[in-house]
mmCIF file of C-alpha atoms and ligand atoms in Angstrom:
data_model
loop_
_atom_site.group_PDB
_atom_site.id
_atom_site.type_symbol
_atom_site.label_atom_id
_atom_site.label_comp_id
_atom_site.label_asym_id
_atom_site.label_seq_id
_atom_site.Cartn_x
_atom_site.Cartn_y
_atom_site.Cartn_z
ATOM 1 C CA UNK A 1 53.455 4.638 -60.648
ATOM 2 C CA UNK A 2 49.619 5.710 -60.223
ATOM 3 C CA UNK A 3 47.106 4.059 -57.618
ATOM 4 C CA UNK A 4 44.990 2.521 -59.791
ATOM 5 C CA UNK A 5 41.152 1.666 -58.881
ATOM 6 C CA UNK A 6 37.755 -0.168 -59.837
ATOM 7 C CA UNK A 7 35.088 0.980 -58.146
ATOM 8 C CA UNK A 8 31.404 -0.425 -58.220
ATOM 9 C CA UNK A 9 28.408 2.115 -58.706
ATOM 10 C CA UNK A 10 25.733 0.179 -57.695
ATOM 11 C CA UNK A 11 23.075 3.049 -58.266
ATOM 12 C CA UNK A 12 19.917 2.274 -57.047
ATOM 13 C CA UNK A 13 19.811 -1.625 -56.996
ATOM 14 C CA UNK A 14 20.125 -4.420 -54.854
ATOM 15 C CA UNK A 15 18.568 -5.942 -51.092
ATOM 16 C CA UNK A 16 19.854 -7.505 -48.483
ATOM 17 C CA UNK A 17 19.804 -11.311 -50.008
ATOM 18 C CA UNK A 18 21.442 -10.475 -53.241
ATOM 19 C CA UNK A 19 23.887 -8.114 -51.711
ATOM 20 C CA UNK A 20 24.739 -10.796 -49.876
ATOM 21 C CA UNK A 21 25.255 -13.378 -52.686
ATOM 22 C CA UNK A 22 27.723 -10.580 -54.537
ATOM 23 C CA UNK A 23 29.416 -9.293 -51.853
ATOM 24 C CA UNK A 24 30.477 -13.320 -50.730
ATOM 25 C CA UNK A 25 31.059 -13.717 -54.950
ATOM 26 C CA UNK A 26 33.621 -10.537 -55.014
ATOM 27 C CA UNK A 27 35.523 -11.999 -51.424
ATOM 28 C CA UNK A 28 35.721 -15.495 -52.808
ATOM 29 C CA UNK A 29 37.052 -14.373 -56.173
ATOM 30 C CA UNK A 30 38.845 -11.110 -56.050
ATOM 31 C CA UNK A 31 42.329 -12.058 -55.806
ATOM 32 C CA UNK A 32 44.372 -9.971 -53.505
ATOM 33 C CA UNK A 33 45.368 -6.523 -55.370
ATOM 34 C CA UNK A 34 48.896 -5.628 -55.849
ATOM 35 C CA UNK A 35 50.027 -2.592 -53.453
ATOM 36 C CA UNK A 36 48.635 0.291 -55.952
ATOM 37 C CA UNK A 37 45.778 -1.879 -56.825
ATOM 38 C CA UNK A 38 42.422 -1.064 -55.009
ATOM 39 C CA UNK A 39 39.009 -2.441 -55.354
ATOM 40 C CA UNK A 40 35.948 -0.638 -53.963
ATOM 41 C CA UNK A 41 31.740 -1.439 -54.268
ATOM 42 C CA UNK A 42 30.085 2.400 -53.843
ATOM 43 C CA UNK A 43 26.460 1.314 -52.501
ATOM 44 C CA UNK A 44 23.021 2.822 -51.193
ATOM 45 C CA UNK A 45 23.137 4.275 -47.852
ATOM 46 C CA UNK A 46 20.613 1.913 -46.227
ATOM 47 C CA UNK A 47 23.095 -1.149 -46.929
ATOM 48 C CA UNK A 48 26.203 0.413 -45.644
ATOM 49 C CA UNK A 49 26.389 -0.685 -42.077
ATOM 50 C CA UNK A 50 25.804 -4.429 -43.626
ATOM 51 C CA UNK A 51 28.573 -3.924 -46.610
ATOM 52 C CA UNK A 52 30.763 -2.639 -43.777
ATOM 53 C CA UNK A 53 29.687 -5.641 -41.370
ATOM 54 C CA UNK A 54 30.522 -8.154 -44.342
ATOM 55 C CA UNK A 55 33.753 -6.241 -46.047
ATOM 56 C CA UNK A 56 35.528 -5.337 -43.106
ATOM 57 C CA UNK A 57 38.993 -7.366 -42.940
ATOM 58 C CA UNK A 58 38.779 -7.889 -46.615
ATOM 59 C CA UNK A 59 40.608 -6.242 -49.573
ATOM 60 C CA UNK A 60 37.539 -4.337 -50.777
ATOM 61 C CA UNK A 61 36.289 -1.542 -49.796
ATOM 62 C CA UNK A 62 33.262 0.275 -50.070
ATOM 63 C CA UNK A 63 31.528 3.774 -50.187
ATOM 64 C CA UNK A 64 28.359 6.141 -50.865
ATOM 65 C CA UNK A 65 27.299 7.155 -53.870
ATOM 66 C CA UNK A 66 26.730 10.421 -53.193
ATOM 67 C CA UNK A 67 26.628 12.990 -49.391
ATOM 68 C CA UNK A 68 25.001 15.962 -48.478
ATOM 69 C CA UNK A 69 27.482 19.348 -48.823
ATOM 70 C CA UNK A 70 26.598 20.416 -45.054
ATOM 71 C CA UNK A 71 28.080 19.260 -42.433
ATOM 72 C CA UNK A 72 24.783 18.748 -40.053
ATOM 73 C CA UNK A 73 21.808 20.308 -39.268
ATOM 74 C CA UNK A 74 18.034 20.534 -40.322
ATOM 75 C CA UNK A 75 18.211 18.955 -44.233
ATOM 76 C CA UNK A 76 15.734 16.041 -43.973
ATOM 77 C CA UNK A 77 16.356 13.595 -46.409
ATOM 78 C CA UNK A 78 20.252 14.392 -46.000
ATOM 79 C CA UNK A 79 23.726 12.247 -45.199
ATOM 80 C CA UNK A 80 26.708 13.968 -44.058
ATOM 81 C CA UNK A 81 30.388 12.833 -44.317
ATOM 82 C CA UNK A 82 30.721 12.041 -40.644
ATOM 83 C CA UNK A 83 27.835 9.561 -40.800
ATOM 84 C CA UNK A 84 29.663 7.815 -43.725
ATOM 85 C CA UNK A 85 32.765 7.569 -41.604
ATOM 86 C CA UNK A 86 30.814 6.246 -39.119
ATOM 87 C CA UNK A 87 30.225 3.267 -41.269
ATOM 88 C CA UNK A 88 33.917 3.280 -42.336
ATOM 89 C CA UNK A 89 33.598 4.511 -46.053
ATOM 90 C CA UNK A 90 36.638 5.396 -47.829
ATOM 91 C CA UNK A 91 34.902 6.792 -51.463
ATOM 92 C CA UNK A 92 31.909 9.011 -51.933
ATOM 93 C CA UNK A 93 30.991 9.364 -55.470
ATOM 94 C CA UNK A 94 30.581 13.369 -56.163
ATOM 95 C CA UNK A 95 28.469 14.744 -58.964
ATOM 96 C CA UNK A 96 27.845 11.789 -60.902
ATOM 97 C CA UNK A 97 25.852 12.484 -63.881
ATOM 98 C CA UNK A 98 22.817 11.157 -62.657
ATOM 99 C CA UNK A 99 22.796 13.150 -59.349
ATOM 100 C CA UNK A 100 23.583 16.287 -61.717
ATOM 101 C CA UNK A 101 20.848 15.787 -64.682
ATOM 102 C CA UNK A 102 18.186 14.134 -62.590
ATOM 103 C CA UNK A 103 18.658 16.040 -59.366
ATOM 104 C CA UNK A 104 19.811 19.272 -60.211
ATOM 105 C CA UNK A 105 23.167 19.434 -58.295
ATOM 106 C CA UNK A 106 25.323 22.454 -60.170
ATOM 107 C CA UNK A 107 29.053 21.938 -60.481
ATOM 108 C CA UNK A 108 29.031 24.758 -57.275
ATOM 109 C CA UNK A 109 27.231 21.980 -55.466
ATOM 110 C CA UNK A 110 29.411 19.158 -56.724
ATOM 111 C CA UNK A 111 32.302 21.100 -55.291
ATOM 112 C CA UNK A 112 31.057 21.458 -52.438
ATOM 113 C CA UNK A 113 30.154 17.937 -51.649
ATOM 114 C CA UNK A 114 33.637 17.216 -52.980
ATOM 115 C CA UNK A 115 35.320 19.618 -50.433
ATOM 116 C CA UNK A 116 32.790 18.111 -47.468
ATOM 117 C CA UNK A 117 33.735 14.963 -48.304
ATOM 118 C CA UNK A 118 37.766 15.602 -47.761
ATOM 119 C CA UNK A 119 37.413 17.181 -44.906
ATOM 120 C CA UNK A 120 36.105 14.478 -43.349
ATOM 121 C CA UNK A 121 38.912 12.229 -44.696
ATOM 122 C CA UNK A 122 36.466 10.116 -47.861
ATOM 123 C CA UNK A 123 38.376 10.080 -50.935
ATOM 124 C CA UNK A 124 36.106 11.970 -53.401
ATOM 125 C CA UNK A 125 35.613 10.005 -57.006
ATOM 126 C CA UNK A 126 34.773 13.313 -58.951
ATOM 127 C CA UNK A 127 32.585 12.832 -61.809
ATOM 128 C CA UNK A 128 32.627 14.650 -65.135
ATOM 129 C CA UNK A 129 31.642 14.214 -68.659
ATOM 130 C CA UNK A 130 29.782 15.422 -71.177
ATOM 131 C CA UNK A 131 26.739 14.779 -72.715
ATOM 132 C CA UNK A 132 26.167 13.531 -76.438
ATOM 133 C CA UNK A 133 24.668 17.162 -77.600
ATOM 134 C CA UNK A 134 27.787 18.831 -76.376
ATOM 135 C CA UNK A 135 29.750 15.974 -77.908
ATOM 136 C CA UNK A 136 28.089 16.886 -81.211
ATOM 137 C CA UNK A 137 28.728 20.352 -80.409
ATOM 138 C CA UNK A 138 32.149 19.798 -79.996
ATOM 139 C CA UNK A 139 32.107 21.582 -76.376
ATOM 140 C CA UNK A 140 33.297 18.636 -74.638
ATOM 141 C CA UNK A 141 36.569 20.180 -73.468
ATOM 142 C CA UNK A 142 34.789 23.080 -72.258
ATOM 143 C CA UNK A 143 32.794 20.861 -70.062
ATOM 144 C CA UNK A 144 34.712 19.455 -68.595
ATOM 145 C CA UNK A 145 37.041 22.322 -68.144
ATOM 146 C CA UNK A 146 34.031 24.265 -66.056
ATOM 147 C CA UNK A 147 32.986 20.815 -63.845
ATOM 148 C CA UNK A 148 36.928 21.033 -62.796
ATOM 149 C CA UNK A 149 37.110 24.246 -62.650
ATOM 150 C CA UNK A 150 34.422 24.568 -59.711
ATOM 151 C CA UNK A 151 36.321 22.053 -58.249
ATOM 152 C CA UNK A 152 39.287 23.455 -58.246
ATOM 153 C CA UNK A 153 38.634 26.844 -57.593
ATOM 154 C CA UNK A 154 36.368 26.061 -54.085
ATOM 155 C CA UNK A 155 39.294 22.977 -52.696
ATOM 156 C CA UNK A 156 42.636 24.367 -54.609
ATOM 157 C CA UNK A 157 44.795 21.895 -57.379
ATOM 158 C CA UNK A 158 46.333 20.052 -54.193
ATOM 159 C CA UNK A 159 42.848 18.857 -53.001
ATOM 160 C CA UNK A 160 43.722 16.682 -55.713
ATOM 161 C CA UNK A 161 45.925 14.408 -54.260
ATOM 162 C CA UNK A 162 43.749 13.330 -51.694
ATOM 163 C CA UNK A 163 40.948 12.365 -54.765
ATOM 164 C CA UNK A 164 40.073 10.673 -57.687
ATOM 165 C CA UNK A 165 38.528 11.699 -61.288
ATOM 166 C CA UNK A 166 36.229 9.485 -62.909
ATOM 167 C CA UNK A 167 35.779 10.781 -66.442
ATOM 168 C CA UNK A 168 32.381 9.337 -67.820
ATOM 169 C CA UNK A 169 30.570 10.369 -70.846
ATOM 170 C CA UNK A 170 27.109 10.698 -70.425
ATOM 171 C CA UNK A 171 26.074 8.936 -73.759
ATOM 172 C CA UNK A 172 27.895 6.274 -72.739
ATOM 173 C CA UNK A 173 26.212 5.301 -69.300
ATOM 174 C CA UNK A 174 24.097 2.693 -69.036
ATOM 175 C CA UNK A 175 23.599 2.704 -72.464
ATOM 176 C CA UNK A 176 26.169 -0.419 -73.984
ATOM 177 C CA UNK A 177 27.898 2.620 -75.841
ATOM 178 C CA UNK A 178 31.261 2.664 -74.547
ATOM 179 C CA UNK A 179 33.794 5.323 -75.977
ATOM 180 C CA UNK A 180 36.493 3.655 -78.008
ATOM 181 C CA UNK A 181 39.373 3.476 -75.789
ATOM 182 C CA UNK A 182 41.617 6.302 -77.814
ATOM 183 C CA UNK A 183 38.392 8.452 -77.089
ATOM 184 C CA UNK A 184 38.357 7.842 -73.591
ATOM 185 C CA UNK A 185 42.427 8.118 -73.583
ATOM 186 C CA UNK A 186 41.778 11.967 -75.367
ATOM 187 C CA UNK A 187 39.937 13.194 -72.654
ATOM 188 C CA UNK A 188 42.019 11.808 -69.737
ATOM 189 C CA UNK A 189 44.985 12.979 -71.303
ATOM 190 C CA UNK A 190 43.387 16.718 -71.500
ATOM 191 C CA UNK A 191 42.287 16.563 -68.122
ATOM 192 C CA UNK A 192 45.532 15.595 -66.999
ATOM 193 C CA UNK A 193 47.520 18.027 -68.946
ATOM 194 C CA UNK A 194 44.896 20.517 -67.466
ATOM 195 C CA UNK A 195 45.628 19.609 -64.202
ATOM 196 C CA UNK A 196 49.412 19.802 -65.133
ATOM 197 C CA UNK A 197 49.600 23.466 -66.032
ATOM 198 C CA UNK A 198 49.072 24.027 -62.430
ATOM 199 C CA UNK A 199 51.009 21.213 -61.097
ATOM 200 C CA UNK A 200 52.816 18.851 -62.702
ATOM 201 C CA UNK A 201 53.453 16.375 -59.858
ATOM 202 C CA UNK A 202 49.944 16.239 -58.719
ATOM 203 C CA UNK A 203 48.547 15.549 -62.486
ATOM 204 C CA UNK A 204 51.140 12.610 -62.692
ATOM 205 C CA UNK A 205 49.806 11.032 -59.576
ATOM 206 C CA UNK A 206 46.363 11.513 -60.114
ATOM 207 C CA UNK A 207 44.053 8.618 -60.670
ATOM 208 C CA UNK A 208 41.621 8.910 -63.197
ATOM 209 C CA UNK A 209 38.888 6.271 -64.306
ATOM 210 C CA UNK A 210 37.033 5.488 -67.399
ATOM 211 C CA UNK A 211 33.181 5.044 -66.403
ATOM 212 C CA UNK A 212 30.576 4.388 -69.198
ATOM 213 C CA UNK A 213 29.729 1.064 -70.066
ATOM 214 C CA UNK A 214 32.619 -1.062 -69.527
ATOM 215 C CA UNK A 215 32.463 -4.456 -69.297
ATOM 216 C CA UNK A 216 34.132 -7.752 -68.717
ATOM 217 C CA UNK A 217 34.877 -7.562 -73.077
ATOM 218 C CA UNK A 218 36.187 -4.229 -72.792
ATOM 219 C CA UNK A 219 38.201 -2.945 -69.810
ATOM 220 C CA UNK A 220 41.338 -4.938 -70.839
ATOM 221 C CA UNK A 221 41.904 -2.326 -73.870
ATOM 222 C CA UNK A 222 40.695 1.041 -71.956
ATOM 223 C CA UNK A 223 42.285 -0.002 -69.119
ATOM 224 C CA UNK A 224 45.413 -0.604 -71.359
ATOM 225 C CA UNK A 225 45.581 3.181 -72.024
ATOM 226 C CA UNK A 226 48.544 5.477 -70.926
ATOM 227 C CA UNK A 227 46.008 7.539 -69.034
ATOM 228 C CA UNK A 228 43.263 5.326 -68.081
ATOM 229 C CA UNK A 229 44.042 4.150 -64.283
ATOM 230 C CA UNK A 230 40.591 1.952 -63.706
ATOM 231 C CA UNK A 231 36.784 2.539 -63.923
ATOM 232 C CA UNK A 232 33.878 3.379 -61.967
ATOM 233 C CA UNK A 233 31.551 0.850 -63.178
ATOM 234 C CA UNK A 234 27.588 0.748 -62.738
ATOM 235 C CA UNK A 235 25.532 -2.332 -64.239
ATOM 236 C CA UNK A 236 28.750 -4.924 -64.480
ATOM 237 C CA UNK A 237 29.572 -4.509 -60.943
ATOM 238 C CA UNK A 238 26.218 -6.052 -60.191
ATOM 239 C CA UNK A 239 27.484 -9.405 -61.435
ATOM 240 C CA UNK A 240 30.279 -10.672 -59.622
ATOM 241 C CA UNK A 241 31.742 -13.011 -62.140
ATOM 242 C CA UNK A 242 32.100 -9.949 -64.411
ATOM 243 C CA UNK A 243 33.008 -7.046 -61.819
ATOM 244 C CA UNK A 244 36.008 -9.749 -61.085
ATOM 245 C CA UNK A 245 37.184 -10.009 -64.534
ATOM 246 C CA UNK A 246 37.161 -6.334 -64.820
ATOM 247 C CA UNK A 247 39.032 -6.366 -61.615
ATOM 248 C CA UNK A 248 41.742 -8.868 -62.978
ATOM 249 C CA UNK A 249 41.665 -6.501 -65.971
ATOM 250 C CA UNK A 250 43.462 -2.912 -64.070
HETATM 251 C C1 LIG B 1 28.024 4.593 -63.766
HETATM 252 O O1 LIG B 1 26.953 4.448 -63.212
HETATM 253 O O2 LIG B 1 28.858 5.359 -63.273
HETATM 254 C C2 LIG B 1 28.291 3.832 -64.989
HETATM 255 C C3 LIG B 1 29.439 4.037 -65.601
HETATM 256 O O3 LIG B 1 27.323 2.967 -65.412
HETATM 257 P P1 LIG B 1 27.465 1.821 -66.554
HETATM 258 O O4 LIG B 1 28.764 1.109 -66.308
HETATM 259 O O5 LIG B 1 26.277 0.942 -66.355
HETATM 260 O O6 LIG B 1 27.471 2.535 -67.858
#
């Protein structure tokens, strides 16, 4: 049996009142997970020493949405993994699309923040996908194949049990498209049996979430996929009554 997850993204929104209001939302209803069950709200930096103040001694936990690849030094702007543990982070998101299309960062960077990230003992939620062009190009596979790839080749295949995949189509972020769940199922099954040419335990345990648009009316049939363990969710985990019913759906 996998670990299965739902994690929040949520991106650049929210302030101190309304994080508030959720957060007390999600404690009040989240029921308590089952054992392999884990719930988890990834939020901007400047909030994490509240989130932590607030979630502590719950059954949620939280994360960043995104760290710097060095470890310290003179990179203004920057947040390393050891200031995330300092505010008791288990996830960092890694090379979500956004960070890679809007920001620049190369799969060679993603890997890096992945490997930065385990070191210091986060769980890394590795992002891939591919966009609709390459969809329509029928490249998708390839994609993917490379964002893994630099993964795989900086941290090694059994970096993998100490992380999570969160496959997420870019055409289907924040855009109410949501790939039908045997779509979604194709591509986690490929990246698993990817993963399982190298080593078949390690693709059996790995966790791997849908991202892209789910919603309260949807994650009960993607999540109901052989090889869909949760999602990474962005604009419905800023509602609490429907981040909980996608919660109730894993
Ligand atoms: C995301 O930000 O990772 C995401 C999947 O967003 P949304 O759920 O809004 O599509």
């Amino acid at each position: 049996m996998r670990n299965k997850l739902v994690a929040g993204n949520w991106k650049m929104h929210g302030n101190l009142k309304n994080n508030s209001t959720l957060l007390g939302a999600l404690i009040a209803g989240l029921p308590k997970p089952e054992s392999r069950i884990r719930y988890a709200v990834c939020v901007p930096f400047p909030y994490l020493a509240s989130v932590q103040d607030t979630l502590q001694n719950t059954h949620i936990n939280w994360g960043a949405q995104n760290l710097s690849q060095y470890d310290k030094g003179a990179y203004t702007g920057e947040v390393s993994a050891d200031m995330l543990n300092d505010f008791g982070c288990t996830y960092a998101i890694v090379g979500h699309s956004e960070r890679r299309m809007l920001f620049g960062e190369t799969s060679q960077v993603v890997a890096e923040k992945y490997a930065v990230a385990q070191r210091a003992g986060l769980v890394p939620i590795l992002c891939v996908g591919e966009t609709l062009e390459q969809r329509d190009s029928d490249i998708t596979e390839q994609v993917i194949e490379e964002q893994l790839k630099a993964v795989i080749t900086l941290a090694g295949v059994e970096s993998l049990t100490k992380a999570v995949i969160a496959y997420e189509p870019v055409w289907a972020i924040g855009t109410g498209k949501t790939a039908t769940p045997q779509q979604a199922q194709d591509i986690h099954q490929f990246i698993r049996k990817g993963i399982a040419a190298q080593d078949k335990g390690i693709a059996e345990n790995l966790t791997i979430l849908y991202g892209g648009s789910v919603k309260a009316n949807n994650s009960t049939e993607l999540f109901a996929m052989p090889d869909i363990d949760g999602g990474l969710i962005g604009g419905a985990s800023l509602i609490a009554e429907d981040f909980i019913a996608i919660c109730s759906a894993v």
